[in-house]
Amino acid sequence: MKPVRLKVNIEKRLANFNLSVQIEVGAEILVLFGPSGAGKTQTLNAIAGLTTPDAGEITLDGTVFFRSSGAPNKASTVNLPARKRRVGYVFQQYALFPHLSALENVAYALWRQPHAQQRAKALLERMRLAELAHRYPHELSGGQQQRVAIARALAMEPHVLLMDEPFSALDSEIRGRLHQDLMKLQAEAELIVIYVTHSLEDAFTVGHRLAVVRNGTIERIGEPRDVYPHPTNAAPAEGVCDTLTLASTQSR
Amino acid sequence: MNWSALLLSLQVTVVATIILFLIGLVLGVLLARYRLPGQIIIETIIFLPLVLPPSVIGYFLLLALGRGSPVVEWFHVSLLFTWQAAAIASAVVGLPLMVQSARAAIANVDHVLENAARTLGSSELQILWRVTLPLARRGVIAGLILGGARALGEFGATLMVAGNIPGRTQTLPLAIYDAVQARRYEQAQMMVIVMTAIAFVGLWCVRQLERPLPKRRRRSVE
């Protein structure tokens, strides 16, 4: 089977800067790394269909998510609605439906589909949550909630999984285990994963490739070791120092 | 006790509440979620019945339902001096309370949850039905009770469009007025007690709905 590729080439005018992102992602974990407000979340939202770029193109192999016609009236612009893109999205603050149990959250995307309950149960089991299926989100810890959120996104069998600082509110031990889960999932399902973070440690742990985002553009992209040759060094490659400072001051 | 007036009042209130639910919900969603052209004007018109004298609302309703109005010309239904007209009048005065409460509750639902539902394949209507309304239900129910209680107490506009025909359009508030006019104080007193009791229970329910939920437990053990 030919590997699926997500191609993003978009422009969008934002309040403080212009977003201009060109990336191509295959079955891998691409980390978007940079300070808050650099345009990372905007990029994810554009891919998911939650915001509309001003110009450009987003395609997943033959499927056009977005293609601007270039015409000023946007008449022939293609803009596939979010619900038809089948792009999994894991949000920073979990965003589980508070009125639904863990199982019902996972089964959400399987509405009126055959065997929804069994499929949702299988996903929860895969995320080691089987015994918590009937708990409500407020009865779960942060790490458990985020695992439910991942299972919920995977229920519709997406090719693409977007993660916006998914584990930033969790302590480092739980984060480490969730990172292992994620890498296993990605390899098994050959998922295209775009993982947004402002933690360089996270970026190095999960990233097959690393893209540094700043002021709406991709400053550098490549394998983590090539982008930041000595990330733990006190005097690292140029640009790392201030990025790290920014990241630490802006993390909650 | 004037039983026919009580029954008629309940009938009028139930129909008015159904109208409130349908129209109030649509308006609540539109006002909470979309920037409409002329939004302020629309909101102001919806809220006018809160401050206008009942006679003015009654006058407008006479224009809307009376001879020469689209309702009569197109549908050939004459609603004036029927209990249906009383239900419409009651719904109009209850609408601001319903819209205000429903709109606030819907606006309070976290946008991220609706976005999550979008990425999970839901259409806008499904999101409303499966996410937004279940999460806003307390406010919607509170608005319905408030609007319904106001509808139950409607007097002035009802008098103008439905009249005061015992057994046909005479609701409880009108029957109380008649009883007092005729110096049937004991009968009036009984109806006053019933009205007050219903209103008290309704407002008590709204207070319960508005109370914050008990502090949510959080399990920190992974």
Short mmCIF file of C-alpha atoms in Angstrom, two decimals:
data_model
loop_
_atom_site.label_atom_id
_atom_site.label_comp_id
_atom_site.label_asym_id
_atom_site.label_seq_id
_atom_site.Cartn_x
_atom_site.Cartn_y
_atom_site.Cartn_z
CA MET A 1 0.00 0.00 0.00
CA LYS A 2 1.27 3.41 -0.94
CA PRO A 3 2.06 5.48 2.13
CA VAL A 4 -0.42 8.30 2.69
CA ARG A 5 0.93 11.82 2.66
CA LEU A 6 -0.52 15.01 4.07
CA LYS A 7 0.55 18.14 2.22
CA VAL A 8 -0.01 21.55 3.75
CA ASN A 9 0.76 24.83 2.06
CA ILE A 10 -1.25 27.64 3.56
CA GLU A 11 -1.29 31.37 4.16
CA LYS A 12 -3.43 33.13 6.73
CA ARG A 13 -3.41 36.66 8.01
CA LEU A 14 -3.53 36.68 11.81
CA ALA A 15 -3.67 39.53 14.31
CA ASN A 16 0.07 39.86 14.92
CA PHE A 17 1.68 38.11 11.97
CA ASN A 18 1.05 36.16 8.82
CA LEU A 19 0.84 32.42 9.07
CA SER A 20 2.72 30.82 6.20
CA VAL A 21 3.29 27.10 6.60
CA GLN A 22 4.53 24.54 4.10
CA ILE A 23 4.90 20.98 5.38
CA GLU A 24 4.62 17.47 4.01
CA VAL A 25 4.03 14.65 6.48
CA GLY A 26 3.96 10.89 6.00
CA ALA A 27 3.40 8.08 8.50
CA GLU A 28 5.53 9.61 11.24
CA ILE A 29 5.31 11.90 14.26
CA LEU A 30 6.11 15.44 13.23
CA VAL A 31 6.59 17.77 16.17
CA LEU A 32 5.70 21.42 15.75
CA PHE A 33 7.85 23.13 18.32
CA GLY A 34 7.88 26.79 19.25
CA PRO A 35 6.70 29.41 21.70
CA SER A 36 3.02 30.01 22.39
CA GLY A 37 1.35 32.21 19.83
CA ALA A 38 3.68 31.16 17.02
CA GLY A 39 0.85 29.75 14.92
CA LYS A 40 1.12 26.07 15.83
CA THR A 41 -2.50 25.67 16.93
CA GLN A 42 -3.71 27.73 13.97
CA THR A 43 -1.92 25.29 11.69
CA LEU A 44 -3.65 22.30 13.33
CA ASN A 45 -7.02 24.06 13.16
CA ALA A 46 -6.56 24.71 9.46
CA ILE A 47 -5.76 21.04 8.82
CA ALA A 48 -8.77 19.91 10.88
CA GLY A 49 -11.06 22.38 9.12
CA LEU A 50 -11.82 24.48 12.21
CA THR A 51 -10.38 27.62 10.63
CA THR A 52 -10.17 28.57 6.98
CA PRO A 53 -6.84 29.72 5.50
CA ASP A 54 -6.78 32.77 3.24
CA ALA A 55 -4.93 30.96 0.50
CA GLY A 56 -3.13 27.73 -0.31
CA GLU A 57 -3.86 24.04 -0.35
CA ILE A 58 -4.26 21.11 2.06
CA THR A 59 -4.45 17.61 0.62
CA LEU A 60 -4.37 14.09 2.00
CA ASP A 61 -3.30 12.05 -1.01
CA GLY A 62 -6.15 12.43 -3.50
CA THR A 63 -8.52 14.11 -1.05
CA VAL A 64 -8.57 17.90 -1.21
CA PHE A 65 -9.29 19.37 2.24
CA PHE A 66 -8.78 22.92 1.11
CA ARG A 67 -7.80 24.58 -2.15
CA SER A 68 -8.14 28.27 -2.74
CA SER A 69 -9.01 29.26 -6.26
CA GLY A 70 -7.05 32.47 -6.10
CA ALA A 71 -10.15 34.27 -7.36
CA PRO A 72 -10.98 37.27 -5.17
CA ASN A 73 -14.57 36.19 -4.53
CA LYS A 74 -13.47 32.72 -3.39
CA ALA A 75 -16.14 31.29 -5.66
CA SER A 76 -14.44 28.06 -6.63
CA THR A 77 -12.56 27.54 -3.37
CA VAL A 78 -12.74 23.96 -2.11
CA ASN A 79 -13.22 23.74 1.65
CA LEU A 80 -14.18 20.32 2.95
CA PRO A 81 -16.12 20.67 6.24
CA ALA A 82 -14.34 19.43 9.36
CA ARG A 83 -16.81 16.59 9.83
CA LYS A 84 -15.91 15.09 6.44
CA ARG A 85 -12.13 15.25 6.85
CA ARG A 86 -11.84 12.40 9.34
CA VAL A 87 -8.91 14.05 11.06
CA GLY A 88 -8.45 13.03 14.70
CA TYR A 89 -7.83 15.95 17.05
CA VAL A 90 -6.63 15.70 20.65
CA PHE A 91 -6.96 18.99 22.47
CA GLN A 92 -4.82 20.39 25.26
CA GLN A 93 -7.63 20.53 27.79
CA TYR A 94 -8.92 17.03 26.90
CA ALA A 95 -12.27 18.41 25.67
CA LEU A 96 -14.17 15.28 26.66
CA PHE A 97 -17.94 15.61 26.64
CA PRO A 98 -18.72 16.02 30.36
CA HIS A 99 -22.23 14.60 30.07
CA LEU A 100 -21.04 11.33 28.53
CA SER A 101 -19.19 8.43 30.14
CA ALA A 102 -15.74 7.40 28.91
CA LEU A 103 -17.33 4.69 26.78
CA GLU A 104 -19.92 7.06 25.33
CA ASN A 105 -17.20 9.60 24.57
CA VAL A 106 -15.24 7.02 22.60
CA ALA A 107 -18.38 5.81 20.85
CA TYR A 108 -19.35 9.38 19.91
CA ALA A 109 -17.96 9.20 16.38
CA LEU A 110 -19.51 5.76 15.87
CA TRP A 111 -23.06 7.05 16.26
CA ARG A 112 -25.57 4.79 14.53
CA GLN A 113 -22.81 2.53 13.30
CA PRO A 114 -22.92 -1.22 13.83
CA HIS A 115 -21.10 -2.61 16.88
CA ALA A 116 -20.30 0.88 18.17
CA GLN A 117 -20.24 -0.31 21.78
CA GLN A 118 -17.89 -3.21 21.14
CA ARG A 119 -15.56 -1.11 19.02
CA ALA A 120 -15.44 1.61 21.66
CA LYS A 121 -14.78 -0.99 24.35
CA ALA A 122 -11.92 -2.47 22.34
CA LEU A 123 -10.36 0.99 21.99
CA LEU A 124 -10.65 1.64 25.73
CA GLU A 125 -9.00 -1.71 26.40
CA ARG A 126 -6.17 -0.79 24.08
CA MET A 127 -5.68 2.40 26.11
CA ARG A 128 -5.74 0.34 29.38
CA LEU A 129 -9.03 1.94 30.41
CA ALA A 130 -11.45 -0.98 30.23
CA GLU A 131 -12.38 -0.89 33.90
CA LEU A 132 -13.07 2.88 33.79
CA ALA A 133 -15.50 2.70 30.85
CA HIS A 134 -18.50 3.88 32.84
CA ARG A 135 -16.81 6.74 34.68
CA TYR A 136 -17.55 10.30 33.71
CA PRO A 137 -14.71 12.66 32.71
CA HIS A 138 -14.73 14.48 36.06
CA GLU A 139 -14.16 11.14 37.78
CA LEU A 140 -10.95 10.51 35.82
CA SER A 141 -7.43 11.83 36.31
CA GLY A 142 -5.87 14.09 33.68
CA GLY A 143 -3.85 11.26 32.18
CA GLN A 144 -6.87 8.99 32.02
CA GLN A 145 -8.94 11.72 30.42
CA GLN A 146 -6.35 12.27 27.74
CA ARG A 147 -6.21 8.55 26.99
CA VAL A 148 -9.99 8.59 26.56
CA ALA A 149 -9.58 11.58 24.23
CA ILE A 150 -7.04 9.66 22.13
CA ALA A 151 -9.32 6.61 21.98
CA ARG A 152 -12.20 8.87 20.96
CA ALA A 153 -10.18 10.38 18.11
CA LEU A 154 -9.03 6.93 16.95
CA ALA A 155 -12.58 5.55 16.89
CA MET A 156 -13.23 6.93 13.41
CA GLU A 157 -10.01 5.33 12.16
CA PRO A 158 -8.36 8.51 10.97
CA HIS A 159 -5.26 8.70 8.80
CA VAL A 160 -4.21 11.89 10.54
CA LEU A 161 -3.99 12.57 14.27
CA LEU A 162 -3.44 16.14 15.45
CA MET A 163 -2.33 16.72 19.03
CA ASP A 164 -2.21 20.18 20.56
CA GLU A 165 0.06 20.12 23.63
CA PRO A 166 -1.76 16.95 24.62
CA PHE A 167 0.20 16.06 27.75
CA SER A 168 1.45 19.46 28.90
CA ALA A 169 -0.78 19.52 31.99
CA LEU A 170 0.45 16.12 33.20
CA ASP A 171 3.42 15.24 35.34
CA SER A 172 6.51 13.84 33.69
CA GLU A 173 6.09 10.19 34.70
CA ILE A 174 2.60 9.93 33.21
CA ARG A 175 3.75 11.93 30.23
CA GLY A 176 6.51 9.41 29.59
CA ARG A 177 4.06 6.50 29.56
CA LEU A 178 1.63 8.32 27.30
CA HIS A 179 4.46 9.10 24.91
CA GLN A 180 5.26 5.39 24.72
CA ASP A 181 1.58 4.62 24.06
CA LEU A 182 1.51 7.21 21.32
CA MET A 183 4.63 5.95 19.57
CA LYS A 184 3.27 2.40 19.62
CA LEU A 185 -0.10 3.50 18.26
CA GLN A 186 1.50 5.54 15.53
CA ALA A 187 3.69 2.65 14.39
CA GLU A 188 0.86 0.10 14.47
CA ALA A 189 -1.67 2.18 12.55
CA GLU A 190 0.91 3.99 10.36
CA LEU A 191 -0.68 7.22 11.46
CA ILE A 192 0.29 10.68 10.36
CA VAL A 193 0.75 12.45 13.68
CA ILE A 194 1.34 16.16 14.09
CA TYR A 195 2.26 16.91 17.68
CA VAL A 196 2.38 20.49 18.93
CA THR A 197 4.47 21.29 21.98
CA HIS A 198 6.59 24.00 23.51
CA SER A 199 8.65 21.46 25.44
CA LEU A 200 11.91 20.51 23.77
CA GLU A 201 12.04 17.39 25.92
CA ASP A 202 8.71 16.19 24.49
CA ALA A 203 9.89 17.08 21.03
CA PHE A 204 12.96 14.90 21.36
CA THR A 205 11.07 12.01 22.97
CA VAL A 206 8.36 11.49 20.37
CA GLY A 207 9.45 13.36 17.26
CA HIS A 208 10.65 11.54 14.19
CA ARG A 209 11.00 14.98 12.73
CA LEU A 210 10.97 18.38 14.33
CA ALA A 211 9.75 21.66 12.85
CA VAL A 212 10.55 24.89 14.67
CA VAL A 213 7.68 27.35 14.29
CA ARG A 214 8.19 31.01 14.95
CA ASN A 215 6.11 34.04 13.99
CA GLY A 216 3.92 31.93 11.75
CA THR A 217 6.62 30.30 9.67
CA ILE A 218 8.64 27.10 9.82
CA GLU A 219 12.10 28.26 10.75
CA ARG A 220 13.79 24.87 10.50
CA ILE A 221 12.69 21.31 9.90
CA GLY A 222 14.47 18.00 10.08
CA GLU A 223 15.43 15.19 12.42
CA PRO A 224 15.59 16.45 16.00
CA ARG A 225 19.35 15.86 16.26
CA ASP A 226 19.97 17.85 13.10
CA VAL A 227 17.77 20.74 14.18
CA TYR A 228 19.21 20.91 17.69
CA PRO A 229 22.56 19.03 17.75
CA HIS A 230 23.17 19.49 21.49
CA PRO A 231 19.83 20.08 23.16
CA THR A 232 21.09 19.43 26.69
CA ASN A 233 24.26 21.42 26.24
CA ALA A 234 24.51 24.66 28.16
CA ALA A 235 25.52 26.47 24.99
CA PRO A 236 23.38 24.88 22.29
CA ALA A 237 22.92 25.74 18.66
CA GLU A 238 21.96 29.31 17.90
CA GLY A 239 18.32 30.06 18.45
CA VAL A 240 17.71 27.28 20.95
CA CYS A 241 18.50 29.30 24.02
CA ASP A 242 15.85 31.94 23.50
CA THR A 243 13.32 29.36 22.34
CA LEU A 244 13.84 27.41 25.52
CA THR A 245 13.50 30.52 27.63
CA LEU A 246 10.34 31.48 25.82
CA ALA A 247 8.93 27.99 26.23
CA SER A 248 9.61 27.87 29.92
CA THR A 249 8.19 31.28 30.66
CA GLN A 250 5.05 30.52 28.73
CA SER A 251 4.39 27.05 30.03
CA ARG A 252 1.81 26.94 32.74
CA MET B 1 -62.83 27.71 43.03
CA ASN B 2 -63.34 28.35 39.34
CA TRP B 3 -62.25 25.02 37.84
CA SER B 4 -62.90 25.88 34.22
CA ALA B 5 -60.63 28.92 34.53
CA LEU B 6 -57.89 26.84 36.15
CA LEU B 7 -58.09 24.15 33.47
CA LEU B 8 -58.10 26.76 30.72
CA SER B 9 -55.12 28.49 32.29
CA LEU B 10 -53.17 25.22 32.34
CA GLN B 11 -54.13 24.49 28.74
CA VAL B 12 -53.06 27.96 27.62
CA THR B 13 -49.82 27.70 29.61
CA VAL B 14 -48.88 24.30 28.20
CA VAL B 15 -49.40 25.45 24.61
CA ALA B 16 -47.57 28.73 25.31
CA THR B 17 -44.66 26.77 26.81
CA ILE B 18 -44.40 24.55 23.74
CA ILE B 19 -44.29 27.67 21.56
CA LEU B 20 -41.68 29.14 23.92
CA PHE B 21 -39.56 26.00 23.71
CA LEU B 22 -39.46 25.93 19.92
CA ILE B 23 -39.08 29.64 19.21
CA GLY B 24 -37.00 30.40 22.29
CA LEU B 25 -34.54 27.63 21.51
CA VAL B 26 -34.04 28.73 17.91
CA LEU B 27 -33.55 32.35 19.00
CA GLY B 28 -31.29 31.34 21.89
CA VAL B 29 -29.03 29.35 19.58
CA LEU B 30 -28.95 32.04 16.91
CA LEU B 31 -28.17 34.83 19.38
CA ALA B 32 -25.57 32.81 21.30
CA ARG B 33 -23.70 31.36 18.35
CA TYR B 34 -23.96 33.71 15.40
CA ARG B 35 -23.39 37.35 14.64
CA LEU B 36 -26.62 38.25 12.91
CA PRO B 37 -27.14 41.38 10.86
CA GLY B 38 -29.14 43.80 12.99
CA GLN B 39 -28.58 41.62 16.05
CA ILE B 40 -29.13 44.44 18.52
CA ILE B 41 -32.42 45.37 16.90
CA ILE B 42 -33.63 41.75 16.98
CA GLU B 43 -32.65 41.39 20.65
CA THR B 44 -34.33 44.65 21.55
CA ILE B 45 -37.57 43.61 19.87
CA ILE B 46 -37.56 40.25 21.69
CA PHE B 47 -37.05 42.04 25.01
CA LEU B 48 -39.69 44.74 24.44
CA PRO B 49 -42.53 42.74 26.07
CA LEU B 50 -40.62 42.91 29.35
CA VAL B 51 -41.12 46.66 29.58
CA LEU B 52 -44.10 47.50 27.36
CA PRO B 53 -47.53 47.91 28.97
CA PRO B 54 -49.73 44.85 28.32
CA SER B 55 -52.16 47.08 26.41
CA VAL B 56 -49.45 47.92 23.87
CA ILE B 57 -48.57 44.25 23.37
CA GLY B 58 -52.27 43.55 23.05
CA TYR B 59 -52.59 46.26 20.44
CA PHE B 60 -49.74 44.82 18.36
CA LEU B 61 -51.25 41.35 18.66
CA LEU B 62 -54.60 42.68 17.47
CA LEU B 63 -52.81 44.03 14.42
CA ALA B 64 -51.07 40.70 13.88
CA LEU B 65 -54.11 38.47 14.38
CA GLY B 66 -57.01 40.71 13.46
CA ARG B 67 -58.75 41.38 10.17
CA GLY B 68 -56.40 42.30 7.34
CA SER B 69 -53.39 40.60 8.91
CA PRO B 70 -51.42 37.94 6.98
CA VAL B 71 -52.66 35.23 9.35
CA VAL B 72 -56.26 35.91 8.42
CA GLU B 73 -55.66 36.65 4.74
CA TRP B 74 -53.37 33.70 3.94
CA PHE B 75 -54.44 30.94 6.29
CA HIS B 76 -58.08 31.95 6.74
CA VAL B 77 -57.93 31.40 10.47
CA SER B 78 -59.43 33.87 12.82
CA LEU B 79 -57.82 33.50 16.22
CA LEU B 80 -59.21 36.57 17.95
CA PHE B 81 -61.28 35.79 21.06
CA THR B 82 -60.19 32.16 21.17
CA TRP B 83 -58.01 30.42 23.76
CA GLN B 84 -55.33 30.03 21.05
CA ALA B 85 -54.99 33.82 20.97
CA ALA B 86 -54.49 33.74 24.74
CA ALA B 87 -51.74 31.16 24.27
CA ILE B 88 -49.99 33.34 21.69
CA ALA B 89 -50.22 36.41 23.93
CA SER B 90 -48.83 34.40 26.85
CA ALA B 91 -45.97 33.08 24.73
CA VAL B 92 -45.01 36.59 23.60
CA VAL B 93 -44.68 37.90 27.15
CA GLY B 94 -42.80 34.78 28.28
CA LEU B 95 -40.38 34.79 25.37
CA PRO B 96 -37.82 37.32 26.72
CA LEU B 97 -37.31 35.26 29.88
CA MET B 98 -36.86 32.04 27.91
CA VAL B 99 -34.50 33.58 25.34
CA GLN B 100 -32.35 35.28 27.96
CA SER B 101 -31.87 32.11 29.97
CA ALA B 102 -31.40 29.77 27.01
CA ARG B 103 -29.01 32.13 25.27
CA ALA B 104 -26.79 32.50 28.34
CA ALA B 105 -26.71 28.73 28.90
CA ILE B 106 -25.86 27.98 25.26
CA ALA B 107 -23.18 30.67 25.14
CA ASN B 108 -21.65 29.08 28.23
CA VAL B 109 -21.01 25.75 26.50
CA ASP B 110 -17.29 25.43 25.77
CA HIS B 111 -16.57 26.04 22.09
CA VAL B 112 -13.79 23.46 22.16
CA LEU B 113 -16.36 20.74 22.83
CA GLU B 114 -18.30 21.76 19.75
CA ASN B 115 -15.09 21.81 17.73
CA ALA B 116 -14.24 18.34 19.04
CA ALA B 117 -17.66 17.14 17.87
CA ARG B 118 -17.01 18.71 14.46
CA THR B 119 -13.76 16.77 14.03
CA LEU B 120 -15.62 13.61 15.12
CA GLY B 121 -17.94 13.87 12.15
CA SER B 122 -21.01 15.63 13.55
CA SER B 123 -23.10 18.01 11.51
CA GLU B 124 -24.09 21.31 13.12
CA LEU B 125 -27.56 19.96 13.92
CA GLN B 126 -26.14 16.82 15.52
CA ILE B 127 -23.76 18.96 17.60
CA LEU B 128 -26.71 21.00 18.84
CA TRP B 129 -28.66 17.88 19.74
CA ARG B 130 -25.85 15.73 21.15
CA VAL B 131 -23.50 18.28 22.76
CA THR B 132 -24.79 21.83 23.12
CA LEU B 133 -28.33 21.24 24.34
CA PRO B 134 -27.51 18.46 26.82
CA LEU B 135 -24.88 20.73 28.35
CA ALA B 136 -27.16 23.79 28.37
CA ARG B 137 -30.22 21.90 29.57
CA ARG B 138 -30.35 23.45 33.05
CA GLY B 139 -30.53 26.97 31.64
CA VAL B 140 -33.03 25.95 28.98
CA ILE B 141 -35.31 24.30 31.54
CA ALA B 142 -34.98 27.29 33.89
CA GLY B 143 -35.94 29.61 31.02
CA LEU B 144 -38.93 27.44 30.17
CA ILE B 145 -40.19 27.52 33.76
CA LEU B 146 -39.69 31.29 34.04
CA GLY B 147 -41.36 31.91 30.69
CA GLY B 148 -44.13 29.43 31.48
CA ALA B 149 -44.80 31.04 34.87
CA ARG B 150 -44.97 34.44 33.22
CA ALA B 151 -47.33 33.00 30.59
CA LEU B 152 -49.56 31.57 33.31
CA GLY B 153 -49.86 35.02 34.89
CA GLU B 154 -50.61 36.86 31.63
CA PHE B 155 -53.51 39.27 32.03
CA GLY B 156 -53.59 42.47 29.97
CA ALA B 157 -52.70 41.32 26.46
CA THR B 158 -54.87 38.22 26.90
CA LEU B 159 -57.82 40.39 27.81
CA MET B 160 -57.38 42.42 24.62
CA VAL B 161 -56.94 39.59 22.10
CA ALA B 162 -58.90 36.76 23.72
CA GLY B 163 -61.46 38.64 25.71
CA ASN B 164 -62.86 37.50 29.01
CA ILE B 165 -65.42 34.87 28.08
CA PRO B 166 -66.12 32.55 31.02
CA GLY B 167 -65.54 28.93 30.06
CA ARG B 168 -63.93 29.85 26.75
CA THR B 169 -61.18 32.42 27.20
CA GLN B 170 -61.36 33.35 30.84
CA THR B 171 -58.06 32.28 32.38
CA LEU B 172 -57.33 32.27 36.09
CA PRO B 173 -55.95 35.84 36.31
CA LEU B 174 -59.04 37.15 34.51
CA ALA B 175 -61.36 35.07 36.69
CA ILE B 176 -59.72 36.60 39.79
CA TYR B 177 -60.35 40.08 38.43
CA ASP B 178 -64.00 39.21 37.73
CA ALA B 179 -64.47 37.67 41.15
CA VAL B 180 -63.10 40.75 42.87
CA GLN B 181 -65.26 43.03 40.74
CA ALA B 182 -68.31 41.01 41.73
CA ARG B 183 -67.20 41.04 45.39
CA ARG B 184 -66.89 37.25 45.43
CA TYR B 185 -63.85 37.57 47.69
CA GLU B 186 -63.76 34.01 48.96
CA GLN B 187 -63.62 32.63 45.44
CA ALA B 188 -60.95 35.19 44.53
CA GLN B 189 -58.89 34.26 47.57
CA MET B 190 -58.83 30.58 46.64
CA MET B 191 -57.60 31.38 43.12
CA VAL B 192 -55.01 33.82 44.44
CA ILE B 193 -53.61 31.10 46.66
CA VAL B 194 -53.45 28.64 43.76
CA MET B 195 -51.69 31.18 41.49
CA THR B 196 -49.20 32.10 44.19
CA ALA B 197 -48.46 28.48 45.00
CA ILE B 198 -47.80 27.56 41.35
CA ALA B 199 -45.55 30.62 40.88
CA PHE B 200 -43.68 29.84 44.11
CA VAL B 201 -42.99 26.24 43.11
CA GLY B 202 -41.88 27.33 39.64
CA LEU B 203 -39.43 29.93 40.95
CA TRP B 204 -38.17 27.50 43.59
CA CYS B 205 -37.35 25.02 40.80
CA VAL B 206 -35.50 27.75 38.89
CA ARG B 207 -33.45 28.58 41.99
CA GLN B 208 -32.55 24.90 42.32
CA LEU B 209 -31.47 24.75 38.69
CA GLU B 210 -29.34 27.87 39.06
CA ARG B 211 -27.49 26.56 42.08
CA PRO B 212 -23.95 25.48 41.24
CA LEU B 213 -23.40 21.75 41.07
CA PRO B 214 -21.70 20.20 44.08
CA LYS B 215 -17.91 20.45 43.92
CA ARG B 216 -16.68 17.90 41.44
CA ARG B 217 -14.51 15.14 42.71
CA ARG B 218 -11.18 14.62 41.06
CA ARG B 219 -9.19 11.47 41.35
CA SER B 220 -5.51 12.19 41.16
CA VAL B 221 -4.35 8.57 41.25
CA GLU B 222 -3.38 7.38 37.81
#
